[in-house]
Structures are given as structure tokens and as C-alpha cells.
Coordinates of C-alpha atoms and ligand atoms in Angstrom, one line a residue:
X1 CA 251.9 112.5 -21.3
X2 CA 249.3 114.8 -22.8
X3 CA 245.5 113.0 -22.0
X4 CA 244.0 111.3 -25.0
X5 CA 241.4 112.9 -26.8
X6 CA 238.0 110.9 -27.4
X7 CA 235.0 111.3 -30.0
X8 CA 232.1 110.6 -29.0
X9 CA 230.1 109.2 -31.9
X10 CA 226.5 109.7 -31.9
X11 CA 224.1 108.5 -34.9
X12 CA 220.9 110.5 -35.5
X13 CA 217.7 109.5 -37.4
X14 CA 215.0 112.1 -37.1
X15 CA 216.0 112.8 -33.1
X16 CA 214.7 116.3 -32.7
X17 CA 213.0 115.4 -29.9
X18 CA 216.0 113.9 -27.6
X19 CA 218.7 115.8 -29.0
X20 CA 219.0 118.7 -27.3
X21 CA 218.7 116.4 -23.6
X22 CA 221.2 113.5 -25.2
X23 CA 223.3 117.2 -26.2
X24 CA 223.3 118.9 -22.3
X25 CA 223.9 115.4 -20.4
X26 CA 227.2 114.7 -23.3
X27 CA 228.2 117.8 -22.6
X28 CA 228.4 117.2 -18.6
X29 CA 229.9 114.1 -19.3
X30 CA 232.7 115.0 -21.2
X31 CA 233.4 118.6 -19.3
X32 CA 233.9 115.9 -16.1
X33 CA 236.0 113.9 -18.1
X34 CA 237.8 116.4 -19.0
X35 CA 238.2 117.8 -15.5
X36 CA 239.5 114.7 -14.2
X37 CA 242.2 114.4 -16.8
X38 CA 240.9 111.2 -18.0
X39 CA 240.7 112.9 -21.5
X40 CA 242.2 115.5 -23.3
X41 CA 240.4 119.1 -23.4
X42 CA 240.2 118.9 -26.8
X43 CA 237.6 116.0 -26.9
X44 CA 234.4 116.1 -28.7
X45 CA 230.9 115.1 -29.6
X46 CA 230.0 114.3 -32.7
X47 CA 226.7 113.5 -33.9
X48 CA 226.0 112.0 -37.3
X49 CA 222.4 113.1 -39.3
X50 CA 221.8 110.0 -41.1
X51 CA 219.4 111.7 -43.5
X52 CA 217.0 112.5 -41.2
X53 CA 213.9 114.4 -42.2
X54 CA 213.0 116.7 -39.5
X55 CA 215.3 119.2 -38.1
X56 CA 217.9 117.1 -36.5
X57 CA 220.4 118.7 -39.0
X58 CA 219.6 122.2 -38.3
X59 CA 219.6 121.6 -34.0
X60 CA 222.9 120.0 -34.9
X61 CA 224.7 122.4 -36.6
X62 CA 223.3 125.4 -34.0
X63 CA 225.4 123.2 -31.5
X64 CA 228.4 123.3 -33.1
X65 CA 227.8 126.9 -33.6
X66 CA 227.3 127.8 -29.6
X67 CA 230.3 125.6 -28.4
X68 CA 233.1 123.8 -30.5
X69 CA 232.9 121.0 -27.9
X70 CA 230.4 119.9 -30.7
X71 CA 230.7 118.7 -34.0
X72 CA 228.6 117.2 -36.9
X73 CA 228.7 114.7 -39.6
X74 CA 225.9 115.2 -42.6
X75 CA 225.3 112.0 -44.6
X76 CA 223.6 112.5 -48.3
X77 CA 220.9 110.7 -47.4
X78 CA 219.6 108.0 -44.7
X79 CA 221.7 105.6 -44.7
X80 CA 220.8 103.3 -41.9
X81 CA 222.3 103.1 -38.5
X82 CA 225.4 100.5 -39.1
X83 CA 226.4 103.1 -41.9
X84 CA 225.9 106.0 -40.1
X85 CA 227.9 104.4 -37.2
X86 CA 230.8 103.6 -38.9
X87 CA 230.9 107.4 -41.3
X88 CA 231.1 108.7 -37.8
X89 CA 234.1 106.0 -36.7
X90 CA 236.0 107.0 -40.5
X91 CA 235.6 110.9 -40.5
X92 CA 237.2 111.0 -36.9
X93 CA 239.8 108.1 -36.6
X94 CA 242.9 109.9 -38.0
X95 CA 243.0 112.9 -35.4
X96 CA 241.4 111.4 -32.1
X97 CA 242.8 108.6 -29.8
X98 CA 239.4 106.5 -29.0
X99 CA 236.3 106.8 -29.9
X100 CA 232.8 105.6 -27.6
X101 CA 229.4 105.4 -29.9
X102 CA 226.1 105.4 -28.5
X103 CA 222.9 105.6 -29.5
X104 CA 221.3 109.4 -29.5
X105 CA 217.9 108.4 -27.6
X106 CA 220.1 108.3 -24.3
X107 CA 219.1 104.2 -23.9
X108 CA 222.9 103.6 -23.4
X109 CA 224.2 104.7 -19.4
X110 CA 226.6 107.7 -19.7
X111 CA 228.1 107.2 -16.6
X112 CA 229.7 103.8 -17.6
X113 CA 231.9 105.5 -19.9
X114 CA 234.5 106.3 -16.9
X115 CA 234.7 102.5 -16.7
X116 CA 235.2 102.2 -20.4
X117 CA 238.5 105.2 -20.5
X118 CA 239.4 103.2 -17.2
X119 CA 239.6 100.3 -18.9
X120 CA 241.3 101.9 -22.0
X121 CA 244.1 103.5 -20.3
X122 CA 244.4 99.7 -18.7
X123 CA 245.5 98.7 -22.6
X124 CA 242.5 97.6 -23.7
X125 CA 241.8 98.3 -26.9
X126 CA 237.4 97.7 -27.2
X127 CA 235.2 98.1 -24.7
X128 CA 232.6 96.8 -25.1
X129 CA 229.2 98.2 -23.3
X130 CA 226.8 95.1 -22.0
X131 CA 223.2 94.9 -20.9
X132 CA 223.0 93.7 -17.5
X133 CA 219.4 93.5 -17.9
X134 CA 216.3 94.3 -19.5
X135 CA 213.9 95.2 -17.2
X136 CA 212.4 98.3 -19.0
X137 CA 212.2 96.7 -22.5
X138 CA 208.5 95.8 -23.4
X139 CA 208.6 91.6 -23.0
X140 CA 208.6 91.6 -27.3
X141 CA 211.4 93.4 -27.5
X142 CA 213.2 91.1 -25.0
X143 CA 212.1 87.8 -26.0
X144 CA 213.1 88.6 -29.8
X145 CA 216.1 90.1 -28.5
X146 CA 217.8 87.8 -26.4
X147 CA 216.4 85.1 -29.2
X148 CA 218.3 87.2 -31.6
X149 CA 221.5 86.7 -30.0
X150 CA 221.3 83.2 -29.3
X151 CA 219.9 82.5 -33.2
X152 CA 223.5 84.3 -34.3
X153 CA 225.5 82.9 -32.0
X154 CA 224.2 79.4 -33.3
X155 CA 224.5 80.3 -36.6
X156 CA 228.0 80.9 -36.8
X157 CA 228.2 84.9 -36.3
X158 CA 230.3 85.7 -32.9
X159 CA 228.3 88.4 -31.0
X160 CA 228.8 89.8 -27.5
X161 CA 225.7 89.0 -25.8
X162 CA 223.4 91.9 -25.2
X163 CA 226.0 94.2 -26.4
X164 CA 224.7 96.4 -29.3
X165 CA 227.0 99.7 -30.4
X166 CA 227.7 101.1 -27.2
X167 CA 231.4 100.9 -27.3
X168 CA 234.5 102.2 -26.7
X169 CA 237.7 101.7 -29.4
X170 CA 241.2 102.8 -29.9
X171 CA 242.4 104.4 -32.6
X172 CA 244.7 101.4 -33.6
X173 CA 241.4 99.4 -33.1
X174 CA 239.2 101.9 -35.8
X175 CA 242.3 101.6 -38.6
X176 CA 241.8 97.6 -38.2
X177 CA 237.8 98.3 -38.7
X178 CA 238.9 100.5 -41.9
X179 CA 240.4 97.3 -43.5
X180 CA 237.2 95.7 -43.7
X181 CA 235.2 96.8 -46.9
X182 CA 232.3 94.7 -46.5
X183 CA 229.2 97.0 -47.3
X184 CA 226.7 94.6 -45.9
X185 CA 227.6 96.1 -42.3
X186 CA 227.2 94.2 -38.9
X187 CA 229.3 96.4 -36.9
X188 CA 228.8 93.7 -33.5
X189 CA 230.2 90.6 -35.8
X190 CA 232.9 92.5 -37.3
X191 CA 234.2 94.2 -34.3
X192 CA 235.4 91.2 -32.5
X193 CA 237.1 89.9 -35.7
X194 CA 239.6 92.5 -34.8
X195 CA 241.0 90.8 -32.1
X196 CA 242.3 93.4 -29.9
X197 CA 242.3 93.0 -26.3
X198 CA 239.0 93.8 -25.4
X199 CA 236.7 94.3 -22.2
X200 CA 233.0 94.5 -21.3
X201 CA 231.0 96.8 -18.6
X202 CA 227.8 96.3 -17.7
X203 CA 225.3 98.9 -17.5
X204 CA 220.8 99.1 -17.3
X205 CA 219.7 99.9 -20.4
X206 CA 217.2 102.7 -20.5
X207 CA 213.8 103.6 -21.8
X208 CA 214.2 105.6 -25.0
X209 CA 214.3 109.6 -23.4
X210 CA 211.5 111.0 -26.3
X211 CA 210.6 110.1 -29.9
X212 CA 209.3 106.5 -30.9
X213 CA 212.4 103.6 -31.8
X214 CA 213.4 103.5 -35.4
X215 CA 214.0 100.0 -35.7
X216 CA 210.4 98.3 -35.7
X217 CA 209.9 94.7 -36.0
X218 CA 210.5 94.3 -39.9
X219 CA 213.6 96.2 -39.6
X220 CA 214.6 94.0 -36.4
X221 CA 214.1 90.6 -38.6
X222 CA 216.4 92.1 -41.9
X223 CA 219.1 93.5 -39.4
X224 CA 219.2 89.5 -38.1
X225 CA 219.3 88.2 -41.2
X226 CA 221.6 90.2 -42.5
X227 CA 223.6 89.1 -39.4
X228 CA 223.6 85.7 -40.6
X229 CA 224.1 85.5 -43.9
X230 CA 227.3 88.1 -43.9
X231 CA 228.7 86.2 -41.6
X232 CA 228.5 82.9 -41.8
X233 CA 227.9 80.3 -44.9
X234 CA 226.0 77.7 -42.0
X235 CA 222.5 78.2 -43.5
X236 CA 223.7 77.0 -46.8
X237 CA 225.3 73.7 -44.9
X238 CA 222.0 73.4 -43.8
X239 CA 220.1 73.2 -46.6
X240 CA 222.4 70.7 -48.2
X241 CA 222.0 68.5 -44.9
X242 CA 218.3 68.9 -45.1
X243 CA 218.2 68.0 -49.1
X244 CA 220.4 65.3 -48.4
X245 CA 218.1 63.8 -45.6
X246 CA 215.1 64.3 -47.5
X247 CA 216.8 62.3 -50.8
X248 CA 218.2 59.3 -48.7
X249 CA 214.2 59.4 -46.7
X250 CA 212.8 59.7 -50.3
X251 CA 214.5 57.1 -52.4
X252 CA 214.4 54.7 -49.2
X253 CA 210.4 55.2 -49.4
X254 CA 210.8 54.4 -53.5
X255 CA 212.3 51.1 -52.5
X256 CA 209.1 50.0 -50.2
X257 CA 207.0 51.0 -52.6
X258 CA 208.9 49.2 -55.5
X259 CA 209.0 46.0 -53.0
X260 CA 205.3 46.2 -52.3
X261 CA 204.4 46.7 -56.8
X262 CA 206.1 43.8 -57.1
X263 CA 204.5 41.7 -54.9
X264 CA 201.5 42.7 -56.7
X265 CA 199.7 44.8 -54.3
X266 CA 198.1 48.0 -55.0
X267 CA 199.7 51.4 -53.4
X268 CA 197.6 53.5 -51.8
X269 CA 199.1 56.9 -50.6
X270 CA 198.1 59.2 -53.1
X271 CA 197.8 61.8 -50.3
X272 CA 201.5 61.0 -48.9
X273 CA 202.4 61.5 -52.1
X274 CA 200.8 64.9 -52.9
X275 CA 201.8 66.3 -49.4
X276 CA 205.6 65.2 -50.2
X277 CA 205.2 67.1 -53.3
X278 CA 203.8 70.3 -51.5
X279 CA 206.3 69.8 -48.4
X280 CA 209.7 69.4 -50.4
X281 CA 208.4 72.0 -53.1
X282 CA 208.2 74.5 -50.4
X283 CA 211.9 73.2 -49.2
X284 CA 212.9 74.0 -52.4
X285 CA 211.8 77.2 -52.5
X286 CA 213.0 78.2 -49.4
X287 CA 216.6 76.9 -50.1
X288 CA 216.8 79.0 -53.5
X289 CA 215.9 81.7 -51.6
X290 CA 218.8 81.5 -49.2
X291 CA 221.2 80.8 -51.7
X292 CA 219.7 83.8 -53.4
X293 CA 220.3 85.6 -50.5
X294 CA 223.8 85.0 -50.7
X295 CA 224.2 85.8 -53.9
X296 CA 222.3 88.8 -53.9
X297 CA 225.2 89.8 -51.0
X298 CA 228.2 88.8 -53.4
X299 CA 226.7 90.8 -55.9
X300 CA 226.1 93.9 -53.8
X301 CA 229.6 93.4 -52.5
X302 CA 231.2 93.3 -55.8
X303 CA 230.2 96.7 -56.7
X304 CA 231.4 98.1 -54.2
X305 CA 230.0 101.3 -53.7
X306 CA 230.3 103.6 -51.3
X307 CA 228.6 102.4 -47.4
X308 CA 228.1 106.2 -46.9
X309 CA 228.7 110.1 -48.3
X310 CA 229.5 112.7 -46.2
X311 CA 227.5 115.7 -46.8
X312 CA 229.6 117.7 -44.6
X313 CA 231.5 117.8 -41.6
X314 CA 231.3 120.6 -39.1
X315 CA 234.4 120.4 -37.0
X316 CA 235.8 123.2 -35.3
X317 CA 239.6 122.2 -36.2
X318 CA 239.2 119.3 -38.8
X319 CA 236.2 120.3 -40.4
X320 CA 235.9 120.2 -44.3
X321 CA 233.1 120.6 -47.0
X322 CA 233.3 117.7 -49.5
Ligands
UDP401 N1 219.5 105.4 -36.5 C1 220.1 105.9 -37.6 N2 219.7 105.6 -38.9 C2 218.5 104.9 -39.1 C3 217.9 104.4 -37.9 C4 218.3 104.6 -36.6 O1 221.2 106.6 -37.5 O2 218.2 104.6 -40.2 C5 220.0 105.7 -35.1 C6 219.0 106.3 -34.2 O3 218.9 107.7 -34.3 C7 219.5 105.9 -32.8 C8 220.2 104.6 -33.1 O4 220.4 104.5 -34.5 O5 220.5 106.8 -32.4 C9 219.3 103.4 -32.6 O6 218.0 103.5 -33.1 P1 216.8 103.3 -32.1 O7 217.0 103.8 -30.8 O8 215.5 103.8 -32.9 O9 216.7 101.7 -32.0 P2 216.3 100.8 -30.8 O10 217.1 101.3 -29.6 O11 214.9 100.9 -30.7 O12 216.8 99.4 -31.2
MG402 MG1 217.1 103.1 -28.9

């Protein structure tokens, strides 16, 4: 049996700075791989530009121009990571036999990816790569982290905890993620829809090698709700519950005062009153802005345009120019 031949996957957003380190340590990685017959000698490293502005592009394609073991994916324009991700998965899935995606700023442990083709080769058909801890993360990042997870989890989207898109799949695993056409991605709620036999390994996350992280706070908070509301409708159930609540405690508080004019006594609570109005006006809002939310999904859904546009693809025996 001839060795299976991986991907790596590797999206880049203005990574000039680690690139050529997260390139050389890759590059050792697979040549040992490789060496131990674990995969095949054809295996490669491909790194996606996500429309990056500085010359991540240009330090990509010199790579693939010193040493076929790497290849290159140009999107049209930034894209975002889930995107950028899963151009990487699509381009490669028809002619390799698993793919492992990482991030570029070397945060994610290389050498746990003998564990994941271990764990492969055992049937399995995702890996998944897990946090064991956070030690080096600044305490912000973990608290809103590891409140992150637990915040999806309860609302109805089934994460890995602590996993985030270090992970290995098989190529019957990447066709299944092709029949998903959702273009509000979440690649760590859709993944486990598959529903493969699947694995985890644990590894110590990393500082980021150079360059400063690209998802700051405000991108952190849409990524979560995004989570949310394109996987699961709870929010909404919610907000009926809540209304509901707030009609039954509002018309119970009508019949009081109703009991109270009729036995002739005068109703102060003119305050009460204006605070209700405030407190279920702002209610309101908020629930019109969820379900707007969701609508505004359906709507971007049902045009479905294209998640990503590949530029071009540098590959030294699949490569084509679209
Ligand atoms: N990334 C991307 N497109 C973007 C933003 C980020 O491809 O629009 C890539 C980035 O180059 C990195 C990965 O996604 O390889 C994760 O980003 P980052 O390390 O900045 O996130 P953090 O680890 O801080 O959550
Ligand atoms: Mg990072």
C-alpha cells in the first residue's frame, strides 16, 4: 500500500513576518513524515493568501518556486479566515488523502501531527487538535475564550472544547464538508455535523511566533455570534419565552391595578410605569434585532454567492490559473 499523501493547509493574512519560520519548521515536519513512511513523498504545504496586503503573496510564491514541497492558493481578496480555510480544504480535496490545517503564526504544536496520521491510519476519519491549556494566552483572551465555548455550547452550537481549526480530515471527510453550502461559515460547528469517527489530541498552545493576532476583540464577538445564530434558532426561543413572561407579568400587574381603581383608590406608580416602558422598549428592540439577525443570514444565504475566489493556484502537479 503506497502511503497517503497529506496537505497541509495553512491560511495567511498579512503573515510576512512568521512565514518564512512557520515555512522552514513545515518543511522539517513533513520531510520526517515523509521519512518515516507515515505519508506519501508526494505531500505538501499549502498556504492560502487571504488577500493579504503586505508581501505574504510574493514570499509565498518564491517558496513554491525553490522547492515543489510548497504550494499556494491566491484568494481575490481578504476573505476572512473560515473562508480562506475551507478554499484551502476545496482546491486540494480531489487529489490528496487527508488534509491537517493550522494556523500560519505557528500557535498550533507541529509535533502533534504524528499523533493525528497515527490516529488516521487507526480509521479515524477527524482529528481534532485540543488545547490542553492556556497558560501563555493573556488572561482576556482566556476568560472570553473559554466563555466563548461554554456560551455556544449552551446555545445550541456543538463545539469541541478548546479546539479551534487545528485539524486533521480525510478525504471522505472533506467531500462530506463540500455538501454543506452554508456561506455563513463556522468550520468548528459544521465539522462535527459530519459524523465521521473522530479523535482529539491535546497539545500547548503557543504564543503567536511574530506579527500581532488578526482577530481583535470586535472580530472575536461577530465570529461568536455568528456561531450562534448559524447554528442554532435557541436565541429566537428565547425571546418568545422572555415576551411571553413579560405579557403574563404585565397583564397580571393590569389586574391589581384594575382591582385597586375600582375600589376607588388612587394609583400611584407613575415611575413603575415609565421604567416598564423604557425596560420592555429596550426588550423589544433587542428581540427585532435578533430576529433581524436571522433574517439578514437567510437573506445572505439565499444568494448564494461564492464563500471564496481563487486567484490562482500554484501547484507543482495540479496547479491551474482560473
Ligand atoms: N487569517 C486569515 N484571514 C483573516 C484573518 C486571519 O486567513 O482575515 C488567518 C491568520 O493569518 C492566521 C489564522 O487565520 O493564520 C488565525 O489568525 P490569528 O492568529 O490572527 O488569530 P488568533 O490566533 O489571534 O485567534
Ligand atoms: Mg493565532
Amino acid at each position: 500500500m503506497s502511503a497517503d499523501l497529506l496537505y497541509f493547509i495553512i491560511p495567511c493574512y498579512n503573515e510576512e513576518e512568521v512565514l518564512p519560520e512557520t515555512a522552514k519548521r513545515l518543511k522539517k515536519k513533513t520531510t520526517e513524515l515523509i521519512q518515516s513512511g507515515k505519508i506519501s513523498k508526494e505531500s505538501r504545504i499549502c498556504f492560502v493568501n487571504d488577500g493579504s496586503g503586505d508581501s505574504t503573496w510574493e514570499i509565498i510564491s518564491k517558496l513554491h518556486d525553490s522547492d515543489p514541497v510548497f504550494s499556494g492558493i491566491n484568494l481575490s481578496r481578504n476573505r476572512g479566515h473560515q473562508n480562506a480555510l475551507l478554499a484551502g480544504l476545496m482546491t486540494v480535496k480531489d487529489f490528496c488523502d487527508l488534509t491537517i490545517s493550522m494556523d500560519a503564526d505557528l500557535q498550533d504544536d507541529i509535533g502533534v501531527c504524528d499523533q493525528m496520521i497515527d490516529k488516521y491510519h487507526e480509521g479515524k476519519d477527524i482529528v481534532y487538535g485540543v488545547r490542553s491549556t492556556r497558560k501563555r494566552d493573556s488572561r482576556f483572551k482566556k476568560t472570553t475564550a473559554q466563555g466563548f465555548y461554554k456560551m455556544m455550547n449552551r446555545m445550541g452550537a456543538e463545539t469541541v472544547y478548546n479546539h479551534a481549526d487545528y485539524r486533521l480530515m480525510s478525504r471522505r471527510a472533506l467531500n462530506a464538508l463540500s455538501e454543506f453550502e452554508e456561506v455563513n461559515l463556522f468550520l468548528r460547528g459544521m465539522v462535527p455535523l459530519i459524523g465521521f469517527p473522530a479523535d482529539i489530541v491535546y497539545y500547548e498552545r503557543a504564543e503567536r511566533f511574530a506579527g500581532a493576532s488578526k482577530y481583535p476583540l470586535k472580530k472575536m464577538i461577530s465570529f461568536a455570534v455568528d456561531g450562534v445564530t448559524s447554528f442554532s434558532t435557541r436565541p429566537l426561543d428565547m425571546i418568545a419565552r422572555t415576551g411571553g413572561f413579560l405579557f403574563l407579568a404585565g397583564a397580571a400587574a393590569l389586574i391589581v391595578e384594575l382591582i385597586r381603581c375600582a375600589a376607588g383608590r388612587a394609583v400611584p406608580g407613575w415611575i413603575f410605569a415609565t421604567l416598564s416602558v423604557w425596560a420592555v422598549g429596550g426588550l423589544i428592540l433587542l428581540a427585532v434585532g435578533i430576529v433581524g439577525v436571522y433574517t439578514g443570514k437567510t437573506y445572505m444565504e439565499s444568494k448564494k454567492r461564492p464563500r471564496y475566489i481563487v486567484e490562482r493556484f500554484l501547484d507543482q502537479d495540479h496547479g491551474f490559473v482560473s
